[in-house]
Coordinates of C-alpha atoms and ligand atoms in Angstrom, one line a residue:
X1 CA 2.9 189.9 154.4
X2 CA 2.7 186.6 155.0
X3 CA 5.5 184.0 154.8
X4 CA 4.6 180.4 153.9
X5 CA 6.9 177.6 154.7
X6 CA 5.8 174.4 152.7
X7 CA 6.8 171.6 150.3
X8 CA 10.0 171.2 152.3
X9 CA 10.6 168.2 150.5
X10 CA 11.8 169.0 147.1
X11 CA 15.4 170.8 146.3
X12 CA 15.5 174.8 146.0
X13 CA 14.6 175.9 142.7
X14 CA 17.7 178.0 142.5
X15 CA 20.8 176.2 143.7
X16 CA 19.2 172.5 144.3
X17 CA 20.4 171.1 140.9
X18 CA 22.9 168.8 142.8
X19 CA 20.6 168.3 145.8
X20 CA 18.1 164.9 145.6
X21 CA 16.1 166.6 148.7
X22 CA 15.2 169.9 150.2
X23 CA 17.0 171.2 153.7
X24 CA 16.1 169.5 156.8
X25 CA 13.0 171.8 158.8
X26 CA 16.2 173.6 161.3
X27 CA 18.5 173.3 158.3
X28 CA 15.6 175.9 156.5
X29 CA 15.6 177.7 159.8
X30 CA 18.6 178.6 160.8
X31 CA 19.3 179.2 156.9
X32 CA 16.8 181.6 156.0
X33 CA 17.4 185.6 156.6
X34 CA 13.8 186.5 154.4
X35 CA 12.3 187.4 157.7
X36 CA 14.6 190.6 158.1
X37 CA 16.5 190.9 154.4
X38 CA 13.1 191.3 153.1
X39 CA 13.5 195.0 154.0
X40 CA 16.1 195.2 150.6
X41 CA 13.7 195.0 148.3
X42 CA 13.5 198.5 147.1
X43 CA 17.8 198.1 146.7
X44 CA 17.6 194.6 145.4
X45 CA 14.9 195.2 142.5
X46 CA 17.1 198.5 142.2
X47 CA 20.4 196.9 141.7
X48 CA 18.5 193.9 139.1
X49 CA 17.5 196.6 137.1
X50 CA 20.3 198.0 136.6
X51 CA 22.2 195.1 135.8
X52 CA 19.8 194.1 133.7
X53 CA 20.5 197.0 131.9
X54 CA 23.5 196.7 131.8
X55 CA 23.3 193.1 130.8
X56 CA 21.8 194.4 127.4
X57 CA 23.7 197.2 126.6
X58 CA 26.7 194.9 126.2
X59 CA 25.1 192.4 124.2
X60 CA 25.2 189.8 126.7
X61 CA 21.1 189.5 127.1
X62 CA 18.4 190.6 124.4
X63 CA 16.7 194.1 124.8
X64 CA 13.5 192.1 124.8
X65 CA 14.8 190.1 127.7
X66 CA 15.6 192.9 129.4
X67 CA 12.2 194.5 128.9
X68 CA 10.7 192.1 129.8
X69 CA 12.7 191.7 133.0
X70 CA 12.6 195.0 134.0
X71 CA 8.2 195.2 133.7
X72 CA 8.5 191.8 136.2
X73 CA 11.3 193.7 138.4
X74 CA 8.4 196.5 138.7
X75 CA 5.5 194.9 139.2
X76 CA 7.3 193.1 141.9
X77 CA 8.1 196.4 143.3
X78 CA 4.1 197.7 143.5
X79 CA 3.2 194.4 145.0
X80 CA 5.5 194.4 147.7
X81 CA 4.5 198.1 148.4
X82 CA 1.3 197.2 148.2
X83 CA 1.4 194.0 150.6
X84 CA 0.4 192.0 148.2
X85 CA 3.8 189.4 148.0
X86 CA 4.3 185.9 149.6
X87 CA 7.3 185.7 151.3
X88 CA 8.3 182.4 151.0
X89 CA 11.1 180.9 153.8
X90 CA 11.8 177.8 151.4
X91 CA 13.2 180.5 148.9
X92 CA 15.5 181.5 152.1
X93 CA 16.3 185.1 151.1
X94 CA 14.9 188.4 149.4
X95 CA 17.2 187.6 146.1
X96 CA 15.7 184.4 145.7
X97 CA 12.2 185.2 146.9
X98 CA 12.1 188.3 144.2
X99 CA 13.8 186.0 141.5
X100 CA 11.7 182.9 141.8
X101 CA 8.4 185.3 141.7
X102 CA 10.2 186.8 138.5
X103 CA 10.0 183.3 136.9
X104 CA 6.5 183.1 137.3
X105 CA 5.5 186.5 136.2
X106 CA 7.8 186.4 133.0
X107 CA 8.8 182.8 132.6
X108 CA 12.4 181.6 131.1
X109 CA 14.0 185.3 130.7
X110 CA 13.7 185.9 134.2
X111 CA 16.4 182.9 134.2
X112 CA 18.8 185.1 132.6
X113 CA 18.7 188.1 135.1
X114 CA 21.5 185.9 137.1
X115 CA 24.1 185.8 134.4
X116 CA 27.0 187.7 135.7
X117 CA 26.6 188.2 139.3
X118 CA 26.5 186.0 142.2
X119 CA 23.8 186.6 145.2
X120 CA 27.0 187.6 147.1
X121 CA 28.1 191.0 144.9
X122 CA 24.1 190.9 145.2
X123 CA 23.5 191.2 149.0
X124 CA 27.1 193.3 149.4
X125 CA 24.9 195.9 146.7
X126 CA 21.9 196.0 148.6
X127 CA 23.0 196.3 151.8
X128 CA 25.0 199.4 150.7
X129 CA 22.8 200.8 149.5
X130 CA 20.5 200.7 152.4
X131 CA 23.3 201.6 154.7
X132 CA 24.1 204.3 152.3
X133 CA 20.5 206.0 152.2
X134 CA 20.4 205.6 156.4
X135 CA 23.1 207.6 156.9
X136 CA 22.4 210.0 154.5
X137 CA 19.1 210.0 156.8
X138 CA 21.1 210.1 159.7
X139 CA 23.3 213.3 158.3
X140 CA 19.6 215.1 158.3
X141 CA 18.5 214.3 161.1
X142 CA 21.7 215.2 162.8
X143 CA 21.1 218.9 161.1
X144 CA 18.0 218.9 162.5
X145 CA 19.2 218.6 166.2
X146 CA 22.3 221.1 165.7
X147 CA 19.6 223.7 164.5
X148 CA 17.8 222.7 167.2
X149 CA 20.7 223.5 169.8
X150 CA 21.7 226.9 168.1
X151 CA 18.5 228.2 168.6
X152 CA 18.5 227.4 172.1
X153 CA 21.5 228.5 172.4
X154 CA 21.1 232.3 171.0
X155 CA 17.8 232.6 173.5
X156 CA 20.5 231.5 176.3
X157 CA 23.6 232.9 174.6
X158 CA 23.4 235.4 178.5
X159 CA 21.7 232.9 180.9
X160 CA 24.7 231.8 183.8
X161 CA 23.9 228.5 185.1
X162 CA 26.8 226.8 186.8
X163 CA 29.6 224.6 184.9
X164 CA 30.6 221.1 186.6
X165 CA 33.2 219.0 186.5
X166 CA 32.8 215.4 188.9
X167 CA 29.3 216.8 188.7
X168 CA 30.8 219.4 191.7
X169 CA 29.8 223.5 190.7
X170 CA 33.3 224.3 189.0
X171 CA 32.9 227.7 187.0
X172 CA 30.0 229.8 186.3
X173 CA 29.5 229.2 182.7
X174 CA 26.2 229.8 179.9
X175 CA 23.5 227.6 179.4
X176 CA 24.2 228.9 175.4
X177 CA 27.8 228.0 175.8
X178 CA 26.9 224.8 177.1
X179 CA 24.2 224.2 174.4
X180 CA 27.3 224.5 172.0
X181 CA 29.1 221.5 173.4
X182 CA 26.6 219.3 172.1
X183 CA 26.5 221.3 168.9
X184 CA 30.5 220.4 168.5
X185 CA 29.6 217.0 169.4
X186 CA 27.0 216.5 166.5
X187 CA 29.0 218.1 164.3
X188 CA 31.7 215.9 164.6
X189 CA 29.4 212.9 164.4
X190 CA 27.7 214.6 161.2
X191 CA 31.1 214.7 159.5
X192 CA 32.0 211.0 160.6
X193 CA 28.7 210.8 158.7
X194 CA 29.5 212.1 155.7
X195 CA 33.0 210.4 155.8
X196 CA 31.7 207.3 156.2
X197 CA 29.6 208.1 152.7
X198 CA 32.7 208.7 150.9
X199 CA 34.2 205.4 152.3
X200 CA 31.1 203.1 151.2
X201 CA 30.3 204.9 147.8
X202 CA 31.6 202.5 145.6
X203 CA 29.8 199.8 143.8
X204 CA 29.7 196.1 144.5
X205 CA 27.9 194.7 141.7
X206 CA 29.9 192.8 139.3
X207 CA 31.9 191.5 141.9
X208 CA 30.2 188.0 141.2
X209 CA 31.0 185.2 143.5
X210 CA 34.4 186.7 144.3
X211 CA 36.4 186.0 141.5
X212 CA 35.1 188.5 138.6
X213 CA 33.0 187.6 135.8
X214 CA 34.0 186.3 132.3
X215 CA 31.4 188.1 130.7
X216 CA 32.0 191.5 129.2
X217 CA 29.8 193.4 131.8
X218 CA 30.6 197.3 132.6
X219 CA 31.2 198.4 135.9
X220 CA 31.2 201.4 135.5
X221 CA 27.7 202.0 133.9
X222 CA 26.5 200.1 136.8
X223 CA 27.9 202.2 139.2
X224 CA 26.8 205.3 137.3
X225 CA 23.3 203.9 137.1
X226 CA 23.3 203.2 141.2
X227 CA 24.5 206.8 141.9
X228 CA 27.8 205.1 143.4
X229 CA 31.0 207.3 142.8
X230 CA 32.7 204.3 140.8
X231 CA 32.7 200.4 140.8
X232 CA 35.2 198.7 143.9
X233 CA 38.6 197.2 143.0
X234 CA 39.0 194.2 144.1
X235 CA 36.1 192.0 143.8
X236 CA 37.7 189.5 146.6
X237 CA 37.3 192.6 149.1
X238 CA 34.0 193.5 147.5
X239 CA 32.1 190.4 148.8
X240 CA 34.1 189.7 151.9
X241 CA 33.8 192.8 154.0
X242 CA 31.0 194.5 155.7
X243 CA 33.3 197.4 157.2
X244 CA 31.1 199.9 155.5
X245 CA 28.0 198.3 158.5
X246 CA 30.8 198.4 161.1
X247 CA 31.3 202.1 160.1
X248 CA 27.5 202.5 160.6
X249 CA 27.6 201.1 163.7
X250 CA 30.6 203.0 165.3
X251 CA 29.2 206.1 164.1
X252 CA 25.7 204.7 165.7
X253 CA 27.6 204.2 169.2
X254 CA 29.8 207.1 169.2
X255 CA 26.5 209.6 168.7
X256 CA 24.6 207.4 170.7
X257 CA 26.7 208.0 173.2
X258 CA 26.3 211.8 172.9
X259 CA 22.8 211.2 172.7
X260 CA 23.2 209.4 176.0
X261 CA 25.1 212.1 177.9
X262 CA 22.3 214.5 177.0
X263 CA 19.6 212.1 177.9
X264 CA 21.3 212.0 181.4
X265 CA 21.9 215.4 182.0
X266 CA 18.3 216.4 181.2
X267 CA 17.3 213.6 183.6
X268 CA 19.5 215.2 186.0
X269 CA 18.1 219.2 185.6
X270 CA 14.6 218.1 185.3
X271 CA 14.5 216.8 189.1
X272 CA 12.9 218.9 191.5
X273 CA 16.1 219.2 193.2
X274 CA 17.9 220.9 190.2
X275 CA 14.9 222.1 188.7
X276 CA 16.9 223.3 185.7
X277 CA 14.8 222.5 182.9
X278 CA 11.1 221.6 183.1
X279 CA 10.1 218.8 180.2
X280 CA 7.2 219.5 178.1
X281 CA 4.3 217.1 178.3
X282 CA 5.0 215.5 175.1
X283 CA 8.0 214.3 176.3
X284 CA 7.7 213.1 179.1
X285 CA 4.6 210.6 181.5
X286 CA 3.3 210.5 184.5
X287 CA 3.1 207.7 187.5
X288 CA 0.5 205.6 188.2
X289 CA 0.7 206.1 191.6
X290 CA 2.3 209.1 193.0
X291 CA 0.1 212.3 190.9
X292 CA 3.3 214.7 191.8
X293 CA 5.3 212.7 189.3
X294 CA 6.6 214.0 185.6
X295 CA 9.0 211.5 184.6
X296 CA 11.6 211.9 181.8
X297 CA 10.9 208.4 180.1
X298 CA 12.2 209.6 176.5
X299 CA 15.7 210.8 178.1
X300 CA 15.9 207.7 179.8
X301 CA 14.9 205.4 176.8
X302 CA 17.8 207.4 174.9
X303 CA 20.0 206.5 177.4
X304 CA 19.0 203.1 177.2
X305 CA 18.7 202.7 173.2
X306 CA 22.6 203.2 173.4
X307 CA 23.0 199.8 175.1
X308 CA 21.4 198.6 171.9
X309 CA 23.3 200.0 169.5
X310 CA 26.8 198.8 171.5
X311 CA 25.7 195.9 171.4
X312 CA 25.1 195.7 168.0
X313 CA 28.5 197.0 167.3
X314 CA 30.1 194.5 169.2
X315 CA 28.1 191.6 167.3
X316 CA 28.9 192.3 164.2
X317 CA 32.7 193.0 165.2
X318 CA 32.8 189.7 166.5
X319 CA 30.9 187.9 163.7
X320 CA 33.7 189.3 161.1
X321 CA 36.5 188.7 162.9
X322 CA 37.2 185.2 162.4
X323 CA 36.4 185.1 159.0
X324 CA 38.4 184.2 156.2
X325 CA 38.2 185.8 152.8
X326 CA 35.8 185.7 151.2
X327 CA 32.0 185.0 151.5
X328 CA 31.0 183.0 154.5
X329 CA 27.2 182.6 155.7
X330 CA 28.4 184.3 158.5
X331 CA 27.9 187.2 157.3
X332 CA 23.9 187.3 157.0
X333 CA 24.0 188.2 160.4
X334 CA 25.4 191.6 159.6
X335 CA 21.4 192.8 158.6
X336 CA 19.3 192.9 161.8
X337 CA 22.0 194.4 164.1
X338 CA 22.4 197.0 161.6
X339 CA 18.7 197.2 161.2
X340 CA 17.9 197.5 164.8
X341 CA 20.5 200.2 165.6
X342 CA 19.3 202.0 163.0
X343 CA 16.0 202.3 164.2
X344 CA 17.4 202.5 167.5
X345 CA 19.3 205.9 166.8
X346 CA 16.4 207.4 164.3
X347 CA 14.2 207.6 167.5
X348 CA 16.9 208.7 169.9
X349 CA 17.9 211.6 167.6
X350 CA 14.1 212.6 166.9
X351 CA 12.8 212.2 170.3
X352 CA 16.1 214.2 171.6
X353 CA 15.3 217.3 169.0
X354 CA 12.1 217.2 170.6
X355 CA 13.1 217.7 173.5
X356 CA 15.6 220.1 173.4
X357 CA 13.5 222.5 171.6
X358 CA 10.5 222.0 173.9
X359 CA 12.0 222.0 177.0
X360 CA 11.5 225.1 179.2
X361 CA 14.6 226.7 180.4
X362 CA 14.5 227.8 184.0
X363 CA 16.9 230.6 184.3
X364 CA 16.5 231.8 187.4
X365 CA 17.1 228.1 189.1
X366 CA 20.1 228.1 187.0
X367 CA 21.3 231.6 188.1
X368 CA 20.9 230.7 191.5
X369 CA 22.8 227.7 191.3
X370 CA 25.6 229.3 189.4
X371 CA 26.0 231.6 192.5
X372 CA 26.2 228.8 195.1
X373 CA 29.4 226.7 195.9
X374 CA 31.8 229.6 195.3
X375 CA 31.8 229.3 192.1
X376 CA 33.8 232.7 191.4
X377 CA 36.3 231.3 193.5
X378 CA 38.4 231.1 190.4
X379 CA 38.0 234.7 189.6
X380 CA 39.0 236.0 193.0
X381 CA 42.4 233.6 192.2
X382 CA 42.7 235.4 189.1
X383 CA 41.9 239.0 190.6
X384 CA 45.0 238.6 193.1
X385 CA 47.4 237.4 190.3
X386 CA 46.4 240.7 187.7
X387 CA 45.8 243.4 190.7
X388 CA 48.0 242.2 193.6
X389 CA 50.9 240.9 191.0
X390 CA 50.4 237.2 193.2
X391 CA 51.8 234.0 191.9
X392 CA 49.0 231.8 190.6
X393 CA 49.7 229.5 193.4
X394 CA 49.9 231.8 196.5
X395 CA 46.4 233.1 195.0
X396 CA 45.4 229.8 194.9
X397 CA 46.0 229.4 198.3
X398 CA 44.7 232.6 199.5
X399 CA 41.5 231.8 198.0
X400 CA 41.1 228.5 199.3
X401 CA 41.1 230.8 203.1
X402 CA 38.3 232.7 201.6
X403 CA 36.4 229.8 200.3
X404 CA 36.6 228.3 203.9
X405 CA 36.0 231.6 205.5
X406 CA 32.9 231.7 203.8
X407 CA 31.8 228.4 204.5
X408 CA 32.1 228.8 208.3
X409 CA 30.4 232.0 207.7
X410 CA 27.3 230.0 205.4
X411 CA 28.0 233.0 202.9
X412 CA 29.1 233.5 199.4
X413 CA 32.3 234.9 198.8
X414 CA 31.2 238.1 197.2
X415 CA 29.0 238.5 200.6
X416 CA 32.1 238.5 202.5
X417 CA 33.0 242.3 204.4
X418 CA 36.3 243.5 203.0
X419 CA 37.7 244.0 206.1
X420 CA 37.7 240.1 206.6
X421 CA 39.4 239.6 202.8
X422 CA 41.7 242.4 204.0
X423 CA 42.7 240.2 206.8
X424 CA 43.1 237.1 204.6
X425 CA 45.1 239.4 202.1
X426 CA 46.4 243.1 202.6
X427 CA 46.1 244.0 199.1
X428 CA 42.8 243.0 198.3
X429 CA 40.0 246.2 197.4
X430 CA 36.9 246.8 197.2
X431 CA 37.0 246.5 193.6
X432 CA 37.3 242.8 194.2
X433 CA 33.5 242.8 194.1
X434 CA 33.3 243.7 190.5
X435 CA 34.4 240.0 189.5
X436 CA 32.8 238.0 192.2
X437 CA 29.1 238.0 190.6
X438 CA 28.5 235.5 188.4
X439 CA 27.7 237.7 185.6
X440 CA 31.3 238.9 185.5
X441 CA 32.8 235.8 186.0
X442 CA 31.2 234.8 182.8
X443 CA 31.5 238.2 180.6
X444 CA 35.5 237.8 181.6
X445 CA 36.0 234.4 179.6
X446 CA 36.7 235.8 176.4
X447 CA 39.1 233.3 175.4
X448 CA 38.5 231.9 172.2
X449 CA 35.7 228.9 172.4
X450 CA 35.6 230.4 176.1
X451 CA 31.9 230.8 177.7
X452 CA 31.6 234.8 177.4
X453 CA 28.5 235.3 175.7
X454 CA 30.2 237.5 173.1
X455 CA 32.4 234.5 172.4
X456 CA 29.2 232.4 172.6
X457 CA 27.4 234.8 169.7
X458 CA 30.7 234.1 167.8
X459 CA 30.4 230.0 167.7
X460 CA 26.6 230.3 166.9
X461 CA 27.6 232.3 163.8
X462 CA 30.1 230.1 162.7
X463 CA 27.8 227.2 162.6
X464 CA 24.7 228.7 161.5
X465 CA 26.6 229.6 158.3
X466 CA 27.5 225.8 158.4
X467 CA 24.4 224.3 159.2
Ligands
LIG1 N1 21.1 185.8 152.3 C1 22.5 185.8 152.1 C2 23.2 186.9 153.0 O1 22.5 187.7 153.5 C3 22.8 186.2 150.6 C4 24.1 185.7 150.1 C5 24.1 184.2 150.0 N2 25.3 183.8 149.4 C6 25.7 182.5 149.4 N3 26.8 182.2 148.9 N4 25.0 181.6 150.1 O2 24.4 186.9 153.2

């Protein structure tokens, strides 16, 4: 699609009635936004339409205006489908570009498409609506993942792999139950989602400049007409805010964040020296040099893609907030952060459902590992407080002898002899050795959202029937 950029010279067609010459060459440059805006076109022919519509069922344009109008509108549509539309940077934005190509299609009535509305209600409709259909895109793709996780959490809902905290072997825990953090995690960002649908699902349009319209126009029908729940209230608000794009774009950085923890975790198993996960081929390259080498590229551009979308967020929080109501130009430069971070986070979230149902789950690594740095340690604490009738504390403490005990030894703690436990503690059995494996450990954490696998089995069920 080509964008042409002559006859500088004379005033713009829409606005220039008052101007004797057109915009200097930086004036047109720093002006125009039809380089990125021209990705509304779908919302801004849909939003025309519908006012035009409207326009006619309240008398305030002829039907055969309207027609007329609305055949342009869609030819319009097919050829900027089709490739077959000049953009045009003197006609600065996608409003004007689709207006002014209007005029020549159908001549004077496209004049009258205007009446009522101001390209600021126009842009405020468009952009919601395209910020409305990504997130509803975003809400799916979300799904996607979560089913994604609570399938590989059922095949794991028994597999012990150690649980960390400061990245130290804490407690043995499931790779299932572990799966489910993340599915808690997207589920909460679904539902900022969806909340974030109900926020923005009213409709600009009618707005006008900021002040209303004197013309009898419906609202209402509008709205009804653009699948909004109902027409905003205060038509100052309407064209002065771009909270719902701020919404978009916390949302963006919160799951992008997620995405990012993810990203680095895998990057973290998928080393040699964890070995945790092995990446499937699709996701991941090779080196150029060193033929030993899978590399995790996709986790790590996740990672990265959520520097992006912060930064995005911060922009456009710091474009707003020095602005006074209502419209200021300002405010074009809400579309290519949102843009960007939208694409940004579609890939992240595909290329991470990729991933996490490809990837190949090494169990017996993670077994191993779950064994290793007295993990149990916990459960011999909590064996001395039920058997022996210990304090927490003093069991604390009498553990912490075992866990060095074993360390000087280079054994685990369910390798020690009883005879040395004895000496550490006189009440202490052999029955000890029933909660020492890491199997047990696990099975004993029944607590609700704990990591048991029965508990596990519970969560999945509760979100499959949400899902
Ligand atoms: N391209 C403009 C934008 O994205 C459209 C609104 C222009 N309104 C105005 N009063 N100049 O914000």
């Amino acid at each position: 699609m080509a964008e042409s950029n002559t006859d500088t010279k004379s005033s713009n067609q829409m606005w220039g009635g008052r101007f004797a010459s057109g915009p200097d060459a930086i004036m047109e440059e720093i002006n125009a936004s039809i380089g990125f805006d021209k990705k509304l076109f779908a919302q801004d022919i849909r939003g025309s339409i519908a006012h035009a519509t409207m326009l006619a069922h309240q008398g305030i344009i002829s039907a055969e205006d309207k027609d007329k109008i609305v055949h342009g509108l869609n030819t319009i549509l097919s050829e900027i489908e089709r490739g077959n539309f000049e953009f045009s940077r003197r006609l600065e934005d996608i409003h004007m570009n689709i207006e002014a190509r209007l005029a020549t299609l159908i001549g004077p009535a496209a004049g009258r498409l205007h009446t009522a509305r101001s390209r600021n209600d126009q842009v405020a409709l468009d952009f919601r609506l395209w910020v409305k259909e990504e997130l509803e895109k975003t809400e799916k793709m979300l799904t996607g993942l979560i089913a994604a996780f609570l399938d590989r959490a059922e095949e794991h809902a028994e597999s012990v792999m150690p649980g960390f905290t400061h990245l130290q072997t804490a407690q043995p825990v499931t790779f299932g139950h572990h799966c489910m953090a993340y599915v808690e995690m997207f589920g909460r960002d679904r539902s900022r989602v969806r909340h974030a649908i109900e926020h923005l699902d009213e409709s600009p349009i009618g707005a006008a400049a900021l002040a209303g319209t004197g013309y009898p126009i419906d609202r209402h029908m509008t709205a009804k007409a653009l699948g909004f729940r109902e027409p905003t209230r205060n038509s100052i608000d309407t064209v002065s805010d771009r909270d719902f794009a701020i919404e978009f774009l916390a949302i963006a950085a919160i799951t992008g964040m997620h995405l990012s923890r993810l990203a680095e975790e895998i990057v973290i198993w998928s080393t040699p020296q964890f070995g945790f996960v092995r990446l499937s081929d699709a996701f991941s390259t090779g080196s150029s040099i060193m033929p030993q080498k899978k590399n995790p590229d996709a986790a790590e551009l996740v990672r990265a893609k959520t520097g992006r979308i912060n930064g995005s967020l911060i922009a456009l929080l710091t474009i707003m907030k020095g602005l006074p109501l209502a419209y200021s130009k300002d405010m074009q430069e809400d579309k290519e952060q949102v843009f960007d971070a939208a694409e940004s986070l579609e890939l992240a979230i595909a290329a991470m459902t990729g991933m996490v149902r490809d990837m190949t789950v090494n169990t017996a690594r993670m077994k191993a590992a779950a064994g290793s740095g007295f993990s149990t340690a916990t459960d011999l604490a909590d064996w001395l407080v039920r058997e022996a009738g210990l304090p927490f504390r003093d069991a604390h403490h009498v553990t912490g002898r075992a866990v060095a005990l074993a360390e000087s030894k280079g054994c685990g703690l369910a390798e020690l002899p009883l005879a040395d436990l004895q000496a550490i503690h006189s009440d202490i059995t052999n029955k000890v050795y029933d909660v020492l494996t890491v199997e047990a450990s696990v099975a004993s954490r029944k607590s609700f959202g704990g990591t048991a696998p029965s508990e596990v089995r519970k969560q999945i069920a509760f979100w499959r029937a949400r899902n």
